[in-house]
Each structure stands twice: as C-alpha cells, then as structure tokens.
C-alpha cells in the first residue's frame, strides 16, 4: 500500500473510532491503557449482563491491550497508534491490536436499553435504501451473525453513496484492511455472549438491537467522504 493511502486509511480508522484520542493515550512507559468502562458495568442489562461486561471488557479487552504492549515494545511499532499498528502489522501483533480496536468499536456504540430503539437520520435512510426496511436489515444481519462459523465479527460497512453491506470477518480481521468502511459491528466470539445466553447466538443478536447507539453510527457516517 502506498504511504499516502495508508496515511489516509489510518486517519479514517481514527475518525470511525470516536474515542480514538482516548484509546491512544499512553502511560509513562509508552503503553496503551484500558479505559474505564464507557458506562456503568450494569448499564446494558438485561441484554448484556454486568458479569459479561466485567469479563469481556475488563478481562478480554485488557488482555489484548497488554499483549499489544508486550509485542510492540522495542520494535518499529512502539510509538504508533492502535490504528497504525492494526493497519501495518501482521501476525500476533495485528491480531491483538485489531482486537483492541474491534472491541472498543463495539463497546462505544452501545448504550442503556431504550424503548423502541430504532435508527434515525442518515443511517435510517441508508438502511431503507439498501435493505428496503429495518426488519429485512435485521434479518440479514442475524443471518450473517449466526452463519459465521467459529469466532469473528459481523460488520455493517458503508460507502460514500449511502450503500450499505454486511461483512463477516474471521477472528480479529477488520474490514478496514480490505478497504471497506465499518460503522457498526457485533462480536460473535463466544466470550461475548456465553455467560448470558450460552450457545444461543441468535438470542444474543436479538438482544443487541435494544442497546445499539444509532447516534454513534450516524457520527461514524460523517467520516465517509
């Protein structure tokens, strides 16, 4: 990838992760730090439990951050942002940095349950323009989430003309590395839902719609030029 193209992609990745400036703050040892939870740990109940947030955010995400710090130390990546590492590295360092990005990306786009939690504004228009209506979109999203074999993510990606697409990725992969622009994701690794619904991934997806922060999705759409 050309240097200028990579630079532009890094800027877009940072724009899409709305809390990027906080995520990339480092301590006195030049290490990334786990941010305090973005809302109370029980804020997503009953759809995602406090116990799951404690493990998923407080243990799994923290572990990816620590491993990223360990792997980047004394390398060419030591002073880079999490977006730069994700888009430039490979192997174990890519996997861990991408998981840091992917996890924050999901957690920042959730909020406490709201009655009739439906999209408004540009994302509503784009969903209807691409899928016809919200129910069809949810059905297609659920199909993508439940048919993804093993661990990974389902992403809603957008283009400048308002066209939306659902993308499945395996393990830590992120659509940005394939030139696609994500605006919403759902982690379908088992650690994201097993404590709450055991192996019922479809129920986890159903619960997700009650806590999606559509305002954050609309803000991400502003990053697409």
mmCIF file of C-alpha atoms in Angstrom:
data_model
loop_
_atom_site.group_PDB
_atom_site.id
_atom_site.type_symbol
_atom_site.label_atom_id
_atom_site.label_comp_id
_atom_site.label_asym_id
_atom_site.label_seq_id
_atom_site.Cartn_x
_atom_site.Cartn_y
_atom_site.Cartn_z
ATOM 1 C CA UNK A 1 0.000 0.000 0.000
ATOM 2 C CA UNK A 2 1.278 3.480 -0.866
ATOM 3 C CA UNK A 3 2.344 5.655 2.074
ATOM 4 C CA UNK A 4 -0.298 8.296 1.325
ATOM 5 C CA UNK A 5 -3.047 5.680 1.011
ATOM 6 C CA UNK A 6 -2.017 4.161 4.325
ATOM 7 C CA UNK A 7 -1.955 7.575 5.979
ATOM 8 C CA UNK A 8 -5.474 8.311 4.759
ATOM 9 C CA UNK A 9 -6.705 4.922 5.930
ATOM 10 C CA UNK A 10 -5.224 5.479 9.393
ATOM 11 C CA UNK A 11 -6.988 8.859 9.605
ATOM 12 C CA UNK A 12 -10.279 7.283 8.604
ATOM 13 C CA UNK A 13 -9.865 4.459 11.128
ATOM 14 C CA UNK A 14 -9.221 7.034 13.852
ATOM 15 C CA UNK A 15 -12.267 9.050 12.799
ATOM 16 C CA UNK A 16 -14.510 5.981 12.888
ATOM 17 C CA UNK A 17 -13.369 5.019 16.386
ATOM 18 C CA UNK A 18 -14.945 8.006 18.075
ATOM 19 C CA UNK A 19 -12.870 7.639 21.249
ATOM 20 C CA UNK A 20 -9.611 7.116 19.354
ATOM 21 C CA UNK A 21 -7.852 10.014 21.102
ATOM 22 C CA UNK A 22 -8.554 8.403 24.480
ATOM 23 C CA UNK A 23 -7.712 4.880 23.305
ATOM 24 C CA UNK A 24 -4.312 6.101 22.114
ATOM 25 C CA UNK A 25 -3.266 7.846 25.301
ATOM 26 C CA UNK A 26 -0.258 6.066 26.778
ATOM 27 C CA UNK A 27 1.243 5.822 30.241
ATOM 28 C CA UNK A 28 4.725 6.803 31.368
ATOM 29 C CA UNK A 29 6.072 3.546 29.928
ATOM 30 C CA UNK A 30 4.625 4.274 26.472
ATOM 31 C CA UNK A 31 1.933 1.615 26.910
ATOM 32 C CA UNK A 32 -1.733 1.706 25.980
ATOM 33 C CA UNK A 33 -4.093 1.676 28.971
ATOM 34 C CA UNK A 34 -7.513 0.098 29.407
ATOM 35 C CA UNK A 35 -10.018 2.945 29.524
ATOM 36 C CA UNK A 36 -12.574 2.965 32.322
ATOM 37 C CA UNK A 37 -15.810 1.417 31.122
ATOM 38 C CA UNK A 38 -17.714 3.843 28.930
ATOM 39 C CA UNK A 39 -20.852 3.444 31.072
ATOM 40 C CA UNK A 40 -21.656 1.605 34.325
ATOM 41 C CA UNK A 41 -20.953 -2.116 34.018
ATOM 42 C CA UNK A 42 -24.624 -2.919 34.568
ATOM 43 C CA UNK A 43 -25.903 -0.281 32.103
ATOM 44 C CA UNK A 44 -26.621 -2.791 29.326
ATOM 45 C CA UNK A 45 -28.708 -5.160 31.453
ATOM 46 C CA UNK A 46 -30.774 -7.220 30.949
ATOM 47 C CA UNK A 47 -29.419 -7.656 27.404
ATOM 48 C CA UNK A 48 -25.731 -7.837 28.297
ATOM 49 C CA UNK A 49 -25.051 -8.567 31.945
ATOM 50 C CA UNK A 50 -22.665 -6.838 34.289
ATOM 51 C CA UNK A 51 -20.789 -10.128 34.599
ATOM 52 C CA UNK A 52 -20.256 -10.297 30.830
ATOM 53 C CA UNK A 53 -19.029 -6.683 30.716
ATOM 54 C CA UNK A 54 -16.644 -7.424 33.578
ATOM 55 C CA UNK A 55 -15.159 -10.382 31.688
ATOM 56 C CA UNK A 56 -15.429 -9.153 28.102
ATOM 57 C CA UNK A 57 -14.265 -5.583 28.686
ATOM 58 C CA UNK A 58 -12.340 -5.939 31.918
ATOM 59 C CA UNK A 59 -10.538 -9.207 31.137
ATOM 60 C CA UNK A 60 -10.519 -9.972 27.400
ATOM 61 C CA UNK A 61 -10.012 -6.414 26.139
ATOM 62 C CA UNK A 62 -7.486 -5.769 28.895
ATOM 63 C CA UNK A 63 -5.600 -8.873 27.827
ATOM 64 C CA UNK A 64 -5.426 -7.767 24.198
ATOM 65 C CA UNK A 65 -4.090 -4.382 25.306
ATOM 66 C CA UNK A 66 -1.413 -5.958 27.485
ATOM 67 C CA UNK A 67 -0.311 -8.336 24.749
ATOM 68 C CA UNK A 68 -0.181 -5.491 22.226
ATOM 69 C CA UNK A 69 2.039 -3.555 24.617
ATOM 70 C CA UNK A 70 4.324 -6.551 25.082
ATOM 71 C CA UNK A 71 4.628 -7.258 21.363
ATOM 72 C CA UNK A 72 5.227 -3.668 20.248
ATOM 73 C CA UNK A 73 7.949 -2.958 22.822
ATOM 74 C CA UNK A 74 11.363 -2.256 21.267
ATOM 75 C CA UNK A 75 10.009 -2.592 17.724
ATOM 76 C CA UNK A 76 9.220 -0.164 14.911
ATOM 77 C CA UNK A 77 5.626 -0.141 16.189
ATOM 78 C CA UNK A 78 6.367 1.053 19.726
ATOM 79 C CA UNK A 79 5.309 4.680 19.171
ATOM 80 C CA UNK A 80 2.423 4.086 16.778
ATOM 81 C CA UNK A 81 -1.306 4.447 17.409
ATOM 82 C CA UNK A 82 -3.543 1.411 17.708
ATOM 83 C CA UNK A 83 -4.919 2.181 14.216
ATOM 84 C CA UNK A 84 -1.433 2.368 12.713
ATOM 85 C CA UNK A 85 -0.411 -0.913 14.307
ATOM 86 C CA UNK A 86 -3.590 -2.656 13.138
ATOM 87 C CA UNK A 87 -3.128 -1.443 9.563
ATOM 88 C CA UNK A 88 0.625 -2.054 9.327
ATOM 89 C CA UNK A 89 1.385 -5.128 11.428
ATOM 90 C CA UNK A 90 0.711 -8.800 10.826
ATOM 91 C CA UNK A 91 0.697 -12.000 12.853
ATOM 92 C CA UNK A 92 0.187 -11.847 16.617
ATOM 93 C CA UNK A 93 0.670 -8.087 16.845
ATOM 94 C CA UNK A 94 -2.011 -7.478 14.226
ATOM 95 C CA UNK A 95 -4.386 -9.910 15.946
ATOM 96 C CA UNK A 96 -4.082 -8.201 19.319
ATOM 97 C CA UNK A 97 -4.095 -4.589 18.086
ATOM 98 C CA UNK A 98 -7.085 -5.322 15.854
ATOM 99 C CA UNK A 99 -8.918 -6.887 18.780
ATOM 100 C CA UNK A 100 -8.298 -3.733 20.812
ATOM 101 C CA UNK A 101 -9.778 -1.637 18.003
ATOM 102 C CA UNK A 102 -12.649 -4.038 17.301
ATOM 103 C CA UNK A 103 -13.679 -4.275 20.953
ATOM 104 C CA UNK A 104 -13.664 -0.545 21.588
ATOM 105 C CA UNK A 105 -15.543 -0.088 18.301
ATOM 106 C CA UNK A 106 -18.394 -2.258 19.559
ATOM 107 C CA UNK A 107 -18.497 -1.061 23.159
ATOM 108 C CA UNK A 108 -18.612 2.635 22.253
ATOM 109 C CA UNK A 109 -21.665 2.085 20.034
ATOM 110 C CA UNK A 110 -23.815 0.624 22.820
ATOM 111 C CA UNK A 111 -25.972 2.388 25.382
ATOM 112 C CA UNK A 112 -28.512 1.569 28.072
ATOM 113 C CA UNK A 113 -31.681 -0.088 26.719
ATOM 114 C CA UNK A 114 -34.189 2.253 25.118
ATOM 115 C CA UNK A 115 -37.816 1.584 24.280
ATOM 116 C CA UNK A 116 -38.332 1.478 20.508
ATOM 117 C CA UNK A 117 -34.590 1.711 19.915
ATOM 118 C CA UNK A 118 -34.624 2.300 16.168
ATOM 119 C CA UNK A 119 -32.277 4.146 13.817
ATOM 120 C CA UNK A 120 -32.954 7.744 12.854
ATOM 121 C CA UNK A 121 -31.419 10.198 10.417
ATOM 122 C CA UNK A 122 -28.930 9.177 7.760
ATOM 123 C CA UNK A 123 -28.441 5.591 8.911
ATOM 124 C CA UNK A 124 -32.210 5.022 8.769
ATOM 125 C CA UNK A 125 -32.288 6.386 5.216
ATOM 126 C CA UNK A 126 -29.330 4.241 4.188
ATOM 127 C CA UNK A 127 -30.785 1.074 5.728
ATOM 128 C CA UNK A 128 -34.064 1.603 3.905
ATOM 129 C CA UNK A 129 -32.247 2.456 0.670
ATOM 130 C CA UNK A 130 -30.152 -0.717 0.797
ATOM 131 C CA UNK A 131 -32.345 -3.300 2.518
ATOM 132 C CA UNK A 132 -35.847 -1.901 1.951
ATOM 133 C CA UNK A 133 -36.794 -1.734 5.620
ATOM 134 C CA UNK A 134 -35.425 -2.234 9.120
ATOM 135 C CA UNK A 135 -36.886 -5.712 9.585
ATOM 136 C CA UNK A 136 -35.162 -7.030 6.470
ATOM 137 C CA UNK A 137 -31.895 -5.469 7.577
ATOM 138 C CA UNK A 138 -32.138 -7.124 10.996
ATOM 139 C CA UNK A 139 -32.943 -10.467 9.356
ATOM 140 C CA UNK A 140 -29.925 -10.233 7.046
ATOM 141 C CA UNK A 141 -27.694 -9.137 9.920
ATOM 142 C CA UNK A 142 -28.876 -12.061 12.061
ATOM 143 C CA UNK A 143 -28.224 -14.482 9.192
ATOM 144 C CA UNK A 144 -24.689 -13.150 8.826
ATOM 145 C CA UNK A 145 -24.082 -13.415 12.576
ATOM 146 C CA UNK A 146 -25.481 -16.894 13.052
ATOM 147 C CA UNK A 147 -23.912 -18.458 9.955
ATOM 148 C CA UNK A 148 -20.385 -17.253 10.692
ATOM 149 C CA UNK A 149 -18.578 -20.452 11.626
ATOM 150 C CA UNK A 150 -16.304 -20.148 14.625
ATOM 151 C CA UNK A 151 -15.110 -16.830 16.008
ATOM 152 C CA UNK A 152 -15.218 -13.424 14.403
ATOM 153 C CA UNK A 153 -17.386 -10.378 13.757
ATOM 154 C CA UNK A 154 -20.264 -9.177 11.647
ATOM 155 C CA UNK A 155 -19.856 -5.633 10.346
ATOM 156 C CA UNK A 156 -22.123 -3.098 8.727
ATOM 157 C CA UNK A 157 -19.970 -1.215 6.240
ATOM 158 C CA UNK A 158 -20.885 1.906 4.284
ATOM 159 C CA UNK A 159 -19.802 3.702 1.137
ATOM 160 C CA UNK A 160 -19.912 7.394 0.295
ATOM 161 C CA UNK A 161 -23.044 6.946 -1.840
ATOM 162 C CA UNK A 162 -25.019 5.565 1.104
ATOM 163 C CA UNK A 163 -24.855 1.921 0.060
ATOM 164 C CA UNK A 164 -24.548 -0.494 2.989
ATOM 165 C CA UNK A 165 -23.142 -4.010 3.075
ATOM 166 C CA UNK A 166 -22.869 -6.769 5.661
ATOM 167 C CA UNK A 167 -19.420 -8.303 6.032
ATOM 168 C CA UNK A 168 -18.330 -11.371 8.006
ATOM 169 C CA UNK A 169 -14.752 -11.491 9.267
ATOM 170 C CA UNK A 170 -12.897 -14.314 10.965
ATOM 171 C CA UNK A 171 -11.013 -13.968 14.240
ATOM 172 C CA UNK A 172 -9.591 -10.418 14.579
ATOM 173 C CA UNK A 173 -9.954 -9.308 10.964
ATOM 174 C CA UNK A 174 -11.327 -5.816 10.302
ATOM 175 C CA UNK A 175 -12.956 -4.563 7.062
ATOM 176 C CA UNK A 176 -10.647 -1.545 7.002
ATOM 177 C CA UNK A 177 -7.786 -3.805 5.924
ATOM 178 C CA UNK A 178 -9.846 -4.695 2.842
ATOM 179 C CA UNK A 179 -10.685 -1.093 2.002
ATOM 180 C CA UNK A 180 -14.214 -1.151 3.457
ATOM 181 C CA UNK A 181 -15.568 1.358 5.970
ATOM 182 C CA UNK A 182 -17.284 -0.104 9.060
ATOM 183 C CA UNK A 183 -19.926 1.804 11.015
ATOM 184 C CA UNK A 184 -21.262 -0.959 13.312
ATOM 185 C CA UNK A 185 -20.013 -4.358 14.469
ATOM 186 C CA UNK A 186 -21.052 -7.313 16.570
ATOM 187 C CA UNK A 187 -18.556 -9.620 18.237
ATOM 188 C CA UNK A 188 -19.622 -13.248 17.821
ATOM 189 C CA UNK A 189 -16.734 -14.806 19.711
ATOM 190 C CA UNK A 190 -18.321 -16.980 22.394
ATOM 191 C CA UNK A 191 -16.833 -14.916 25.212
ATOM 192 C CA UNK A 192 -19.103 -12.055 24.085
ATOM 193 C CA UNK A 193 -22.320 -13.857 24.931
ATOM 194 C CA UNK A 194 -21.840 -17.288 26.554
ATOM 195 C CA UNK A 195 -22.298 -16.136 30.154
ATOM 196 C CA UNK A 196 -25.667 -14.618 29.256
ATOM 197 C CA UNK A 197 -27.283 -16.875 26.656
ATOM 198 C CA UNK A 198 -24.898 -19.858 26.489
ATOM 199 C CA UNK A 199 -24.771 -21.086 22.880
ATOM 200 C CA UNK A 200 -27.861 -19.164 21.696
ATOM 201 C CA UNK A 201 -26.114 -16.759 19.327
ATOM 202 C CA UNK A 202 -29.407 -15.800 17.662
ATOM 203 C CA UNK A 203 -30.767 -14.603 21.032
ATOM 204 C CA UNK A 204 -27.619 -12.540 21.544
ATOM 205 C CA UNK A 205 -28.204 -10.853 18.173
ATOM 206 C CA UNK A 206 -31.859 -10.217 19.042
ATOM 207 C CA UNK A 207 -30.812 -8.597 22.315
ATOM 208 C CA UNK A 208 -28.265 -6.419 20.523
ATOM 209 C CA UNK A 209 -30.916 -4.244 18.857
ATOM 210 C CA UNK A 210 -32.115 -2.968 22.217
ATOM 211 C CA UNK A 211 -28.758 -1.378 23.045
ATOM 212 C CA UNK A 212 -27.296 -0.140 19.724
ATOM 213 C CA UNK A 213 -26.395 3.544 19.899
ATOM 214 C CA UNK A 214 -27.588 4.671 16.469
ATOM 215 C CA UNK A 215 -26.422 8.228 17.130
ATOM 216 C CA UNK A 216 -22.845 6.920 17.237
ATOM 217 C CA UNK A 217 -23.409 5.107 13.950
ATOM 218 C CA UNK A 218 -24.569 8.355 12.377
ATOM 219 C CA UNK A 219 -21.438 10.098 13.663
ATOM 220 C CA UNK A 220 -19.315 7.424 12.014
ATOM 221 C CA UNK A 221 -21.086 8.021 8.721
ATOM 222 C CA UNK A 222 -19.732 11.579 8.848
ATOM 223 C CA UNK A 223 -16.231 10.110 8.418
ATOM 224 C CA UNK A 224 -17.079 8.857 4.945
ATOM 225 C CA UNK A 225 -16.334 11.382 2.221
#
